[in-house]
Amino acid sequence: MEMSRTRRALAVTLAAAAATVATALPARADGGPNTTAACVVGYLCIQPAGGTSPILVKEGASQEFKGGLVASSLTNLTKLDYCVTGSLNFGIASGATINRITTVNAVAPSKGACLH
């Protein structure tokens, strides 16, 4: 199945934006690799542990990770608060970044409160 031109252009644009953000992130004080998820406005971004490309969840969308995804950080550049379920259940506010190793089973927009 071939990707439409619009989807291909969007994918290229998002990849370029993520690369731009990633290169603009400050280096860690200890000289180690940066663990903050590179993110694009309008997305909840999850940085898998191990340094692969971040997973982008479009504002308003939910996503499940069968078997869990080990993440090193989450960045919320949406206008919504999100709930994260996994090894720890917690909320991530709009505009926030959380840097911690955690297993993520699912993310979803908050409906007022997240189960802890």
Coordinates of N, CA and C in Angstrom, one line a residue:
M1 N 0.8 -1.2 0.0 CA 0.0 0.0 0.0 C 0.9 1.2 0.0
E2 N 0.7 2.1 -1.0 CA 1.5 3.3 -1.1 C 1.0 4.4 -0.2
M3 N 1.9 5.2 0.4 CA 1.6 6.3 1.2 C 1.2 7.5 0.3
S4 N 0.1 8.2 0.6 CA -0.3 9.3 -0.2 C 0.7 10.4 -0.1
R5 N 0.7 11.3 -1.1 CA 1.7 12.4 -1.2 C 1.6 13.3 0.1
T6 N 0.3 13.5 0.5 CA 0.1 14.4 1.7 C 0.7 13.8 2.9
R7 N 0.4 12.5 3.1 CA 1.0 11.8 4.3 C 2.5 11.7 4.2
R8 N 3.0 11.5 3.1 CA 4.5 11.4 2.9 C 5.1 12.8 3.3
A9 N 4.5 13.9 2.8 CA 5.0 15.2 3.0 C 4.9 15.5 4.5
L10 N 3.8 15.1 5.2 CA 3.6 15.3 6.6 C 4.7 14.6 7.4
A11 N 4.9 13.3 7.0 CA 5.9 12.5 7.7 C 7.3 13.1 7.6
V12 N 7.6 13.6 6.4 CA 8.9 14.3 6.2 C 9.0 15.6 7.0
T13 N 7.9 16.4 7.0 CA 7.9 17.6 7.8 C 8.1 17.3 9.3
L14 N 7.4 16.3 9.8 CA 7.5 16.0 11.2 C 8.9 15.5 11.6
A15 N 9.4 14.6 10.7 CA 10.8 14.1 10.9 C 11.8 15.3 10.9
A16 N 11.7 16.2 10.0 CA 12.6 17.4 10.0 C 12.4 18.2 11.2
A17 N 11.1 18.4 11.6 CA 10.9 19.3 12.8 C 11.5 18.6 14.1
A18 N 11.3 17.3 14.2 CA 11.8 16.5 15.3 C 13.3 16.6 15.3
A19 N 13.9 16.5 14.2 CA 15.4 16.5 14.1 C 15.9 17.9 14.5
T20 N 15.2 18.9 14.1 CA 15.6 20.3 14.4 C 15.5 20.5 15.9
V21 N 14.4 20.0 16.5 CA 14.2 20.1 18.0 C 15.3 19.4 18.7
A22 N 15.6 18.1 18.2 CA 16.6 17.3 18.9 C 17.9 17.9 18.9
T23 N 18.3 18.6 17.8 CA 19.6 19.2 17.7 C 19.7 20.5 18.5
A24 N 18.5 21.1 18.9 CA 18.5 22.3 19.6 C 18.4 22.0 21.1
L25 N 18.3 20.8 21.5 CA 18.2 20.5 23.0 C 19.6 20.7 23.6
P26 N 19.7 21.2 24.8 CA 21.0 21.4 25.5 C 21.6 20.1 25.9
A27 N 22.9 20.0 25.9 CA 23.6 18.8 26.3 C 23.4 18.7 27.8
R28 N 23.5 17.4 28.3 CA 23.5 17.2 29.7 C 24.8 17.7 30.4
A29 N 24.7 18.1 31.6 CA 25.8 18.6 32.3 C 26.9 17.5 32.4
D30 N 26.6 16.2 32.5 CA 27.6 15.2 32.7 C 28.1 14.7 31.3
G31 N 27.7 15.4 30.2 CA 28.2 15.0 28.9 C 27.6 13.8 28.3
G32 N 26.6 13.2 29.0 CA 25.9 12.0 28.5 C 24.9 12.4 27.4
P33 N 24.3 11.4 26.8 CA 23.3 11.7 25.7 C 22.1 12.3 26.4
N34 N 21.4 13.1 25.6 CA 20.2 13.8 26.1 C 19.0 12.8 26.1
T35 N 18.3 12.7 27.2 CA 17.2 11.8 27.3 C 15.8 12.4 27.1
T36 N 15.7 13.7 26.9 CA 14.5 14.4 26.7 C 13.9 14.1 25.4
A37 N 12.6 13.8 25.3 CA 12.0 13.5 24.0 C 12.0 14.7 23.1
A38 N 12.5 14.6 21.9 CA 12.4 15.6 20.9 C 10.9 15.7 20.6
C39 N 10.3 16.9 20.5 CA 8.8 17.0 20.3 C 8.4 18.1 19.4
V40 N 7.2 17.9 18.9 CA 6.7 18.9 17.9 C 5.4 19.4 18.6
V41 N 5.1 20.7 18.4 CA 3.9 21.3 19.0 C 2.7 20.5 18.5
G42 N 1.7 20.2 19.3 CA 0.5 19.5 19.0 C 0.6 18.0 19.2
Y43 N 1.7 17.5 19.8 CA 2.0 16.1 20.1 C 2.4 15.8 21.5
L44 N 2.1 14.6 22.0 CA 2.7 14.1 23.2 C 3.8 13.2 22.7
C45 N 5.0 13.4 23.1 CA 6.2 12.7 22.6 C 6.7 11.8 23.6
I46 N 7.0 10.6 23.3 CA 7.5 9.6 24.2 C 8.9 9.1 23.6
Q47 N 9.9 9.3 24.5 CA 11.3 8.9 24.1 C 11.5 7.5 24.6
P48 N 11.6 6.5 23.7 CA 11.9 5.2 24.2 C 13.3 5.1 24.8
A49 N 13.5 4.4 25.8 CA 14.8 4.2 26.4 C 15.7 3.4 25.3
G50 N 16.9 3.8 25.2 CA 17.7 3.2 24.1 C 18.0 4.1 23.0
G51 N 17.3 5.3 23.0 CA 17.7 6.3 22.1 C 17.1 6.3 20.7
T52 N 16.1 5.4 20.5 CA 15.4 5.4 19.1 C 14.6 6.7 19.0
S53 N 14.0 6.9 17.8 CA 13.2 8.1 17.5 C 12.0 8.1 18.4
P54 N 11.6 9.3 18.8 CA 10.5 9.5 19.7 C 9.2 9.0 19.0
I55 N 8.2 8.6 19.8 CA 6.9 8.2 19.3 C 6.0 9.5 19.5
L56 N 5.4 9.9 18.5 CA 4.5 11.1 18.5 C 3.1 10.7 18.5
V57 N 2.4 11.2 19.6 CA 0.9 10.9 19.7 C 0.2 12.2 19.5
K58 N -0.6 12.3 18.4 CA -1.3 13.5 18.0 C -2.2 14.0 19.1
E59 N -2.3 15.3 19.3 CA -3.2 15.9 20.4 C -4.6 15.3 20.3
G60 N -5.1 14.8 21.4 CA -6.5 14.3 21.4 C -6.5 12.8 21.2
A61 N -5.4 12.2 20.7 CA -5.4 10.7 20.4 C -5.0 10.0 21.7
S62 N -5.3 8.7 21.7 CA -4.8 7.7 22.7 C -4.0 6.7 22.0
Q63 N -3.1 6.1 22.7 CA -2.3 5.0 22.1 C -1.9 4.0 23.2
E64 N -2.0 2.7 22.8 CA -1.6 1.6 23.7 C -0.3 1.0 23.2
F65 N 0.4 0.4 24.1 CA 1.7 -0.2 23.8 C 1.6 -1.6 24.4
K66 N 1.3 -2.6 23.5 CA 1.1 -4.0 24.0 C 2.5 -4.5 24.5
G67 N 2.4 -5.0 25.7 CA 3.7 -5.5 26.4 C 4.4 -4.4 27.1
G68 N 4.0 -3.1 26.9 CA 4.7 -2.0 27.5 C 5.9 -1.5 26.7
L69 N 6.1 -0.2 26.8 CA 7.2 0.5 26.1 C 8.1 1.1 27.2
V70 N 9.3 0.8 27.3 CA 10.2 1.4 28.3 C 10.6 2.7 27.7
A71 N 10.3 3.8 28.5 CA 10.5 5.2 28.0 C 11.4 5.9 29.0
S72 N 12.2 6.8 28.5 CA 13.1 7.6 29.3 C 12.6 9.0 29.6
S73 N 11.6 9.5 28.7 CA 11.0 10.8 29.0 C 9.7 10.9 28.2
L74 N 8.9 11.8 28.6 CA 7.7 12.2 27.9 C 7.6 13.7 27.9
T75 N 7.2 14.2 26.8 CA 7.0 15.7 26.6 C 5.7 15.9 26.0
N76 N 4.9 16.8 26.7 CA 3.5 17.1 26.3 C 3.4 18.5 25.7
L77 N 3.5 18.6 24.4 CA 3.3 19.9 23.7 C 1.9 20.0 23.1
T78 N 0.9 19.4 23.8 CA -0.5 19.6 23.4 C -1.1 20.6 24.3
K79 N -2.4 21.0 24.0 CA -3.1 21.8 24.9 C -3.9 21.0 26.0
L80 N -3.7 19.7 26.0 CA -4.4 18.8 26.8 C -3.5 18.2 27.9
D81 N -4.1 17.9 29.1 CA -3.3 17.1 30.0 C -3.5 15.6 29.6
Y82 N -2.5 14.8 29.8 CA -2.6 13.4 29.5 C -2.4 12.5 30.7
C83 N -3.0 11.3 30.6 CA -2.8 10.3 31.6 C -1.9 9.2 31.0
V84 N -1.0 8.7 31.8 CA 0.0 7.7 31.4 C -0.3 6.5 32.4
T85 N -0.5 5.3 31.8 CA -0.6 4.1 32.6 C 0.5 3.2 32.3
G86 N 1.0 2.5 33.3 CA 2.1 1.5 33.1 C 2.7 1.1 34.4
S87 N 4.0 1.0 34.5 CA 4.6 0.6 35.8 C 4.3 1.6 36.9
L88 N 4.1 2.9 36.5 CA 3.6 4.0 37.3 C 2.4 4.6 36.6
N89 N 1.4 5.0 37.3 CA 0.3 5.7 36.7 C 0.5 7.2 37.1
F90 N 0.4 8.1 36.1 CA 0.6 9.5 36.4 C 0.0 10.4 35.3
G91 N -0.1 11.6 35.7 CA -0.6 12.6 34.7 C 0.6 13.5 34.2
I92 N 0.5 13.9 33.0 CA 1.5 14.9 32.4 C 0.7 16.1 31.9
A93 N 1.0 17.2 32.5 CA 0.3 18.5 32.2 C 0.7 19.0 30.8
S94 N -0.1 19.8 30.2 CA 0.2 20.5 29.0 C 1.5 21.3 29.2
G95 N 2.4 21.1 28.3 CA 3.7 21.9 28.3 C 4.8 21.3 29.2
A96 N 4.4 20.1 29.9 CA 5.4 19.5 30.8 C 6.3 18.5 30.1
T97 N 7.4 18.3 30.7 CA 8.3 17.2 30.4 C 8.6 16.4 31.6
I98 N 8.6 15.1 31.5 CA 8.9 14.2 32.7 C 10.1 13.3 32.2
N99 N 11.2 13.4 32.9 CA 12.3 12.6 32.7 C 12.5 11.5 33.7
R100 N 12.1 10.3 33.4 CA 12.3 9.1 34.3 C 12.1 7.9 33.5
I101 N 12.8 6.8 33.9 CA 12.6 5.5 33.2 C 11.3 4.9 33.7
T102 N 10.4 4.6 32.8 CA 9.1 4.0 33.2 C 8.6 3.2 32.1
T103 N 7.8 2.2 32.4 CA 7.2 1.4 31.3 C 5.8 2.0 31.1
V104 N 5.5 2.3 29.8 CA 4.2 2.9 29.4 C 3.4 1.9 28.7
N105 N 2.2 1.6 29.3 CA 1.3 0.7 28.6 C 0.3 1.5 27.7
A106 N -0.1 2.7 28.1 CA -1.0 3.5 27.3 C -0.9 4.9 27.7
V107 N -1.3 5.8 26.8 CA -1.5 7.2 27.1 C -2.9 7.6 26.5
A108 N -3.5 8.6 27.2 CA -4.8 9.0 26.8 C -5.1 10.4 27.4
P109 N -5.8 11.3 26.6 CA -6.2 12.6 27.2 C -6.9 12.4 28.6
S110 N -6.6 13.3 29.5 CA -7.2 13.2 30.8 C -8.7 13.6 30.7
K111 N -9.5 13.0 31.5 CA -10.9 13.3 31.6 C -11.2 14.0 32.9
G112 N -10.1 14.7 33.4 CA -10.3 15.4 34.7 C -9.3 14.9 35.8
A113 N -9.1 13.6 35.8 CA -8.2 13.0 36.8 C -7.6 11.7 36.2
C114 N -6.4 11.4 36.6 CA -5.7 10.2 36.2 C -5.7 9.3 37.4
L115 N -5.8 8.0 37.2 CA -5.7 7.0 38.3 C -4.3 6.9 38.7
H116 N -4.0 6.9 40.0 CA -2.6 6.8 40.5 C -2.5 5.6 41.3

